[in-house]
PDB file of C-alpha atoms in Angstrom:
ATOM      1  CA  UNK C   1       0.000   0.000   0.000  1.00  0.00           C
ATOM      2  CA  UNK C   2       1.376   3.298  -0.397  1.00  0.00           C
ATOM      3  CA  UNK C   3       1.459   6.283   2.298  1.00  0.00           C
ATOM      4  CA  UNK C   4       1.161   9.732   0.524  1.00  0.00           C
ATOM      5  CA  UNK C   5       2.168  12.708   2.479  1.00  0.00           C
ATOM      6  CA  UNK C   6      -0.055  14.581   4.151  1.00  0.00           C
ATOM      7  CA  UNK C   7       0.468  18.104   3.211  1.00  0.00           C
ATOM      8  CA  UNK C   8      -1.440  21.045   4.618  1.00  0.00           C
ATOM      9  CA  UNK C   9      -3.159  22.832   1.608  1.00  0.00           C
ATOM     10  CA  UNK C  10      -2.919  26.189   3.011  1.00  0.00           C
ATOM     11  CA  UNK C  11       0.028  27.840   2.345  1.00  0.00           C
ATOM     12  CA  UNK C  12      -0.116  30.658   4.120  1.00  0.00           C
ATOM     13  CA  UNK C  13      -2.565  31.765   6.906  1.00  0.00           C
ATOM     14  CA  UNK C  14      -2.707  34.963   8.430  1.00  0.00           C
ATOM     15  CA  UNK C  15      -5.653  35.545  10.982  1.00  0.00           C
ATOM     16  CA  UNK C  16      -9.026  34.767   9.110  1.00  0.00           C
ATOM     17  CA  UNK C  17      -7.057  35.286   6.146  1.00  0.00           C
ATOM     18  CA  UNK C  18      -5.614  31.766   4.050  1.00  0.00           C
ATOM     19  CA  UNK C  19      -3.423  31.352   1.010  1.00  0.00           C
ATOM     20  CA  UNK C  20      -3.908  27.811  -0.406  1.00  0.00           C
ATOM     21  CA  UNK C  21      -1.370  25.796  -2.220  1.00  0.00           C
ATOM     22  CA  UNK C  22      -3.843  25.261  -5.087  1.00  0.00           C
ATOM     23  CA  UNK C  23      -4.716  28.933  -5.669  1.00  0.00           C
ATOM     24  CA  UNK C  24      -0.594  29.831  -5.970  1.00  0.00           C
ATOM     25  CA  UNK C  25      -0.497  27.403  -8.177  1.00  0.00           C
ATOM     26  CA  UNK C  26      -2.686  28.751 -10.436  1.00  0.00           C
ATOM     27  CA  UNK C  27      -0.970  31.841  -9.960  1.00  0.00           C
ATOM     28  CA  UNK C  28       2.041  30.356 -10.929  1.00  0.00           C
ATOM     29  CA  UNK C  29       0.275  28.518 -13.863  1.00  0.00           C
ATOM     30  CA  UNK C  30      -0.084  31.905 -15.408  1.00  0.00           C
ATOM     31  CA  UNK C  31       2.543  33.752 -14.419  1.00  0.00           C
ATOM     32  CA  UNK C  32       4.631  30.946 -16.376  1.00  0.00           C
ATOM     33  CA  UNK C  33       2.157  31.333 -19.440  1.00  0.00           C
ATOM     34  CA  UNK C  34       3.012  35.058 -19.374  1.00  0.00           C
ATOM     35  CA  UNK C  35       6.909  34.432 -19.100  1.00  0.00           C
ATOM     36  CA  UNK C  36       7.045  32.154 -21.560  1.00  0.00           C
ATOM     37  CA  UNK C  37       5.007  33.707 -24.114  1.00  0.00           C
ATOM     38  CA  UNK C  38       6.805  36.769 -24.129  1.00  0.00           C
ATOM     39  CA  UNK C  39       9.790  34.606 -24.851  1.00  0.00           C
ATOM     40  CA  UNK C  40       7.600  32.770 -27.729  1.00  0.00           C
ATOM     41  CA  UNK C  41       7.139  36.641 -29.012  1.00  0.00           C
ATOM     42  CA  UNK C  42      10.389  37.091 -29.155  1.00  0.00           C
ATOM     43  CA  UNK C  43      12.063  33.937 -30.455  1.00  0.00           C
ATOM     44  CA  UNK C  44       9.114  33.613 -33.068  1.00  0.00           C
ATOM     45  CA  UNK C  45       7.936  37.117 -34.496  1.00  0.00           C
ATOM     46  CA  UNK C  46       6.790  35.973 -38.134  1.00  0.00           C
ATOM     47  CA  UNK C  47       3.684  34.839 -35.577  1.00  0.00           C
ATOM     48  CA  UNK C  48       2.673  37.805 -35.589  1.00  0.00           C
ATOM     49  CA  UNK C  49       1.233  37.950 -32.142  1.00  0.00           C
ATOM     50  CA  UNK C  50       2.101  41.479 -30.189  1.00  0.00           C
ATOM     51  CA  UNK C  51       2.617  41.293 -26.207  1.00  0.00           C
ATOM     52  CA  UNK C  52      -0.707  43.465 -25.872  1.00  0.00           C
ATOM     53  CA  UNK C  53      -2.459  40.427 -27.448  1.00  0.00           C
ATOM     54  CA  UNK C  54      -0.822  37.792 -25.283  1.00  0.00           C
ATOM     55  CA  UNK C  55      -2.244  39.834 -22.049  1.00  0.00           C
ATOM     56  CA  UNK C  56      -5.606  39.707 -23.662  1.00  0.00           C
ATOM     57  CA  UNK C  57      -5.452  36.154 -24.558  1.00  0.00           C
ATOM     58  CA  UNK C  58      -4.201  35.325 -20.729  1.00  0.00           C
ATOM     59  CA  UNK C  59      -7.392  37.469 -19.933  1.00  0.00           C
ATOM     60  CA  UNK C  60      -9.701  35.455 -21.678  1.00  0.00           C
ATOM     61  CA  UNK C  61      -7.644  32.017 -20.621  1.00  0.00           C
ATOM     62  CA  UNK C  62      -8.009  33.116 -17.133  1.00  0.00           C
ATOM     63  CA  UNK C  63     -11.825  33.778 -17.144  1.00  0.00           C
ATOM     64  CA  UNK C  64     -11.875  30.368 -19.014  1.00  0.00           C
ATOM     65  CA  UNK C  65     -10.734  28.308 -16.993  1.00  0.00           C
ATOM     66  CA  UNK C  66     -12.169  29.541 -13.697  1.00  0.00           C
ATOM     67  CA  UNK C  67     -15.968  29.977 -15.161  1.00  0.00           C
ATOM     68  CA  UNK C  68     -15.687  26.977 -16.894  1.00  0.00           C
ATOM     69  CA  UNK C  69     -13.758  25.051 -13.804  1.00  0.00           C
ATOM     70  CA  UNK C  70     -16.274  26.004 -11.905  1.00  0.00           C
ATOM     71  CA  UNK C  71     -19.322  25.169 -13.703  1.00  0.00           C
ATOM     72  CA  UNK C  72     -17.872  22.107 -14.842  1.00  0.00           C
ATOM     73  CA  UNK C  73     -17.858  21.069 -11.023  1.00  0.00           C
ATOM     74  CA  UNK C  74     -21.311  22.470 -10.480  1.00  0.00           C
ATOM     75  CA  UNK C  75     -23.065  20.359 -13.511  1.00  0.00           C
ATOM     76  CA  UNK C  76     -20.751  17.280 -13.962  1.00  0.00           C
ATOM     77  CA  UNK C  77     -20.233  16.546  -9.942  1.00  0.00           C
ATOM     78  CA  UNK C  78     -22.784  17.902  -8.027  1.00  0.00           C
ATOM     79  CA  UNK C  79     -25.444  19.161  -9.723  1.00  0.00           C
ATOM     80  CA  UNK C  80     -28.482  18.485  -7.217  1.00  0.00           C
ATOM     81  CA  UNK C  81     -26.540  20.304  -4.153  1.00  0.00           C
ATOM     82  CA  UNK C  82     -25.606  23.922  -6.396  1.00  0.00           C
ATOM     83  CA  UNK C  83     -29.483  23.737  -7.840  1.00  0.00           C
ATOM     84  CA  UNK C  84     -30.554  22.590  -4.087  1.00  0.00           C
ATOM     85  CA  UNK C  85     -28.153  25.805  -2.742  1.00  0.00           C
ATOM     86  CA  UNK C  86     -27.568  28.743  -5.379  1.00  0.00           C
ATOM     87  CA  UNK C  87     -25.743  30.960  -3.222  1.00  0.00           C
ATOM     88  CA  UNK C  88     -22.655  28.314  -3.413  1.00  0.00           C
ATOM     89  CA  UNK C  89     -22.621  28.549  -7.127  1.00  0.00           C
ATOM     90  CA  UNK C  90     -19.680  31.778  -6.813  1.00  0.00           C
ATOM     91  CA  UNK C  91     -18.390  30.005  -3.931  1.00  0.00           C
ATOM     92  CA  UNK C  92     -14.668  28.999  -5.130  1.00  0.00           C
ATOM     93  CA  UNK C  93     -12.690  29.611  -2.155  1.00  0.00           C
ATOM     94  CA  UNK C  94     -14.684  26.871  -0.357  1.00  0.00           C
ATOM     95  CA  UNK C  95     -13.222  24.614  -3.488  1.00  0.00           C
ATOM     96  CA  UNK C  96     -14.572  23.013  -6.594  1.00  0.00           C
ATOM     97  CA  UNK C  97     -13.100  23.240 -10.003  1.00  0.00           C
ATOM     98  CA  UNK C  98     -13.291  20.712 -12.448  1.00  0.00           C
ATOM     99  CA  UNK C  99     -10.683  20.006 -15.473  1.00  0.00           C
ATOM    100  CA  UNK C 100     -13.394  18.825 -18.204  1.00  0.00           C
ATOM    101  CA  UNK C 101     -14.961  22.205 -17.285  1.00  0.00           C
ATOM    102  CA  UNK C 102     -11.691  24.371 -17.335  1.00  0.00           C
ATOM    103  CA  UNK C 103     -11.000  22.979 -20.705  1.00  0.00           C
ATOM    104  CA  UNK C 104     -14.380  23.328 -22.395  1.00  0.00           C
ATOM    105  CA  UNK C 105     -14.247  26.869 -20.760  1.00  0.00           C
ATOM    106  CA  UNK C 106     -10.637  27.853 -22.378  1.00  0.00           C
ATOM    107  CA  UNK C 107     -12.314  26.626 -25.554  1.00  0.00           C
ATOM    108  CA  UNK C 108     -14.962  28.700 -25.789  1.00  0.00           C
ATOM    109  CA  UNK C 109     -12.666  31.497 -24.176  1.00  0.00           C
ATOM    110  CA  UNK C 110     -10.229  31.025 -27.168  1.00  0.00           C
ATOM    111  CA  UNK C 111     -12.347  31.225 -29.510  1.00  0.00           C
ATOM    112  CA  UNK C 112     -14.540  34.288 -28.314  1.00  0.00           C
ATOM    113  CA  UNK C 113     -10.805  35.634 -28.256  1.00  0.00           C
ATOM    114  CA  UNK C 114     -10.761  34.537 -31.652  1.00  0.00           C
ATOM    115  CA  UNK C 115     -14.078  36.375 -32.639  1.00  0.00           C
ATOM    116  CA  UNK C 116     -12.761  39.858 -30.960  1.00  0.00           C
ATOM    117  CA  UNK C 117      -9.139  39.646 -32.357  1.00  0.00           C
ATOM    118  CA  UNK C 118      -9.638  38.339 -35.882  1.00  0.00           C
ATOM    119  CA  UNK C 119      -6.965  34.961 -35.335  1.00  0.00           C
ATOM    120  CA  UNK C 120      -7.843  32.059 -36.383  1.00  0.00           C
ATOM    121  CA  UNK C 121      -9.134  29.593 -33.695  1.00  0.00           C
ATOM    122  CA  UNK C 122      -6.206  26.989 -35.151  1.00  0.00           C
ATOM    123  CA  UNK C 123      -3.586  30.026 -34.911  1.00  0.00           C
ATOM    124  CA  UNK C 124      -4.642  30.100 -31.253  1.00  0.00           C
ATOM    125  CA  UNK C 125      -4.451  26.936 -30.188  1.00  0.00           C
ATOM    126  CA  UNK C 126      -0.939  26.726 -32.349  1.00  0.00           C
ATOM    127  CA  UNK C 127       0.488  29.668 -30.346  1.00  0.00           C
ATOM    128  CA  UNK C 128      -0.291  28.444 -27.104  1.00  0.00           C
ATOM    129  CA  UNK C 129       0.468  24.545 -27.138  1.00  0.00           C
ATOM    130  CA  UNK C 130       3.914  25.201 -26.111  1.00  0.00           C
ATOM    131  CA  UNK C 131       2.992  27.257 -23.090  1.00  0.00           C
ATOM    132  CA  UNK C 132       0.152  25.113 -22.052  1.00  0.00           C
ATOM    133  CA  UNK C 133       1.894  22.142 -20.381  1.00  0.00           C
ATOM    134  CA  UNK C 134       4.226  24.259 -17.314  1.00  0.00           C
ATOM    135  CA  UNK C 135       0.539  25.211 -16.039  1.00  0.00           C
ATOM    136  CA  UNK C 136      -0.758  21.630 -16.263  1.00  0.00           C
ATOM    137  CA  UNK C 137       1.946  20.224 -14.074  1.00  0.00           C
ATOM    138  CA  UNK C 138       1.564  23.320 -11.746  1.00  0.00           C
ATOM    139  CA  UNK C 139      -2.561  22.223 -11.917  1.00  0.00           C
ATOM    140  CA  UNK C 140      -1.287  18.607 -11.000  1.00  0.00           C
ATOM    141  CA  UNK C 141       1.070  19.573  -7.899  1.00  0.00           C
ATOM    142  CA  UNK C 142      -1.734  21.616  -6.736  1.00  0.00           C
ATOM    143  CA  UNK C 143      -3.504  18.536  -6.819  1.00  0.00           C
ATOM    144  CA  UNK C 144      -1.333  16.595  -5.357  1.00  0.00           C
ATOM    145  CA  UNK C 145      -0.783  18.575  -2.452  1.00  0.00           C
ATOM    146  CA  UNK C 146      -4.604  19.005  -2.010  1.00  0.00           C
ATOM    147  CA  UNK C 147      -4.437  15.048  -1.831  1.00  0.00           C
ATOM    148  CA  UNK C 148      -6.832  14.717  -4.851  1.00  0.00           C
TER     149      UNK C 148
END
C-alpha cells in the first residue's frame, strides 16, 4: 500500500485570512504562461502575435478556466446540491473546479478571443500549445498537495 504525504493545503494563513497551495499554483500557472510567451514573441515574431495580445489572450484564458472550472464542477459533480443551494454557485474559495470544465471553458474562451481579435481559432491553439503544459503540471502539484 502506499502512504502519501499529508500536506497542509494552506500555504499561508494569516488571521481569518488563508493562502492555499492550489490557488498559488494557479498563480504560478499563469505567471509561467506570461513568461514564456513573451519569450515565444520574441524567439518567433513571423507569428505575428504582439505582447498586448498575449495579455488579452491570458485574460480570456483566465476567465476560461475559472468559469468553466467552476461550472464544470457544479453540472458534472454535483449538480443536485448547487441547484438545491444557489448561493454556493460563486463560492470557489470553499473549493470546486473541475478540469473537463476548465478545458471546455478555455475553448470557448479562445475562440470568443478569436471572434474579438480576428486569429484564427487553429492560430490560437498553435500559439499556445507550447505554453500550455508548465501550467498543467503546476494544476497537478496543486492537486497533489490538495491530496486529490
Amino acid at each position: 500500500m502506499l502512504t502519501y504525504p499529508q500536506i497542509d493545503p494552506v500555504a499561508i494563513a494569516i488571521g481569518p485570512l488563508s493562502v492555499h497551495w492550489y490557488g498559488l499554483m494557479y498563480l504560478l500557472a499563469f505567471g509561467l504562461f506570461m513568461l514564456l510567451g513573451r519569450a515565444h514573441l520574441r524567439r518567433r515574431p513571423e507569428l505575428g502575435w504582439t505582447s498586448q495580445q498575449l495579455d488579452d489572450l491570458l485574460f480570456y484564458g483566465v476567465l476560461g478556466v475559472v468559469i468553466g472550472g467552476r461550472l464544470g464542477e457544479i453540472l458534472f459533480y454535483q449538480p443536485g446540491y448547487y441547484f438545491s443551494h444557489p448561493a454556493e454557485l460563486i463560492a470557489i474559495w470553499k473549493g470546486g473546479m473541475s478540469f473537463h470544465g476548465g478545458f471546455l471553458g478555455v475553448l470557448v474562451a479562445m475562440w470568443l478571443y478569436g471572434r474579438k481579435s480576428g486569429k484564427g481559432f487553429w492560430q490560437i491553439t498553435d500559439f499556445i500549445a507550447p505554453l500550455v503544459p508548465t501550467g498543467l503540471a503546476a494544476g497537478r502539484v496543486g492537486n497533489f498537495i490538495n491530496g486529490e
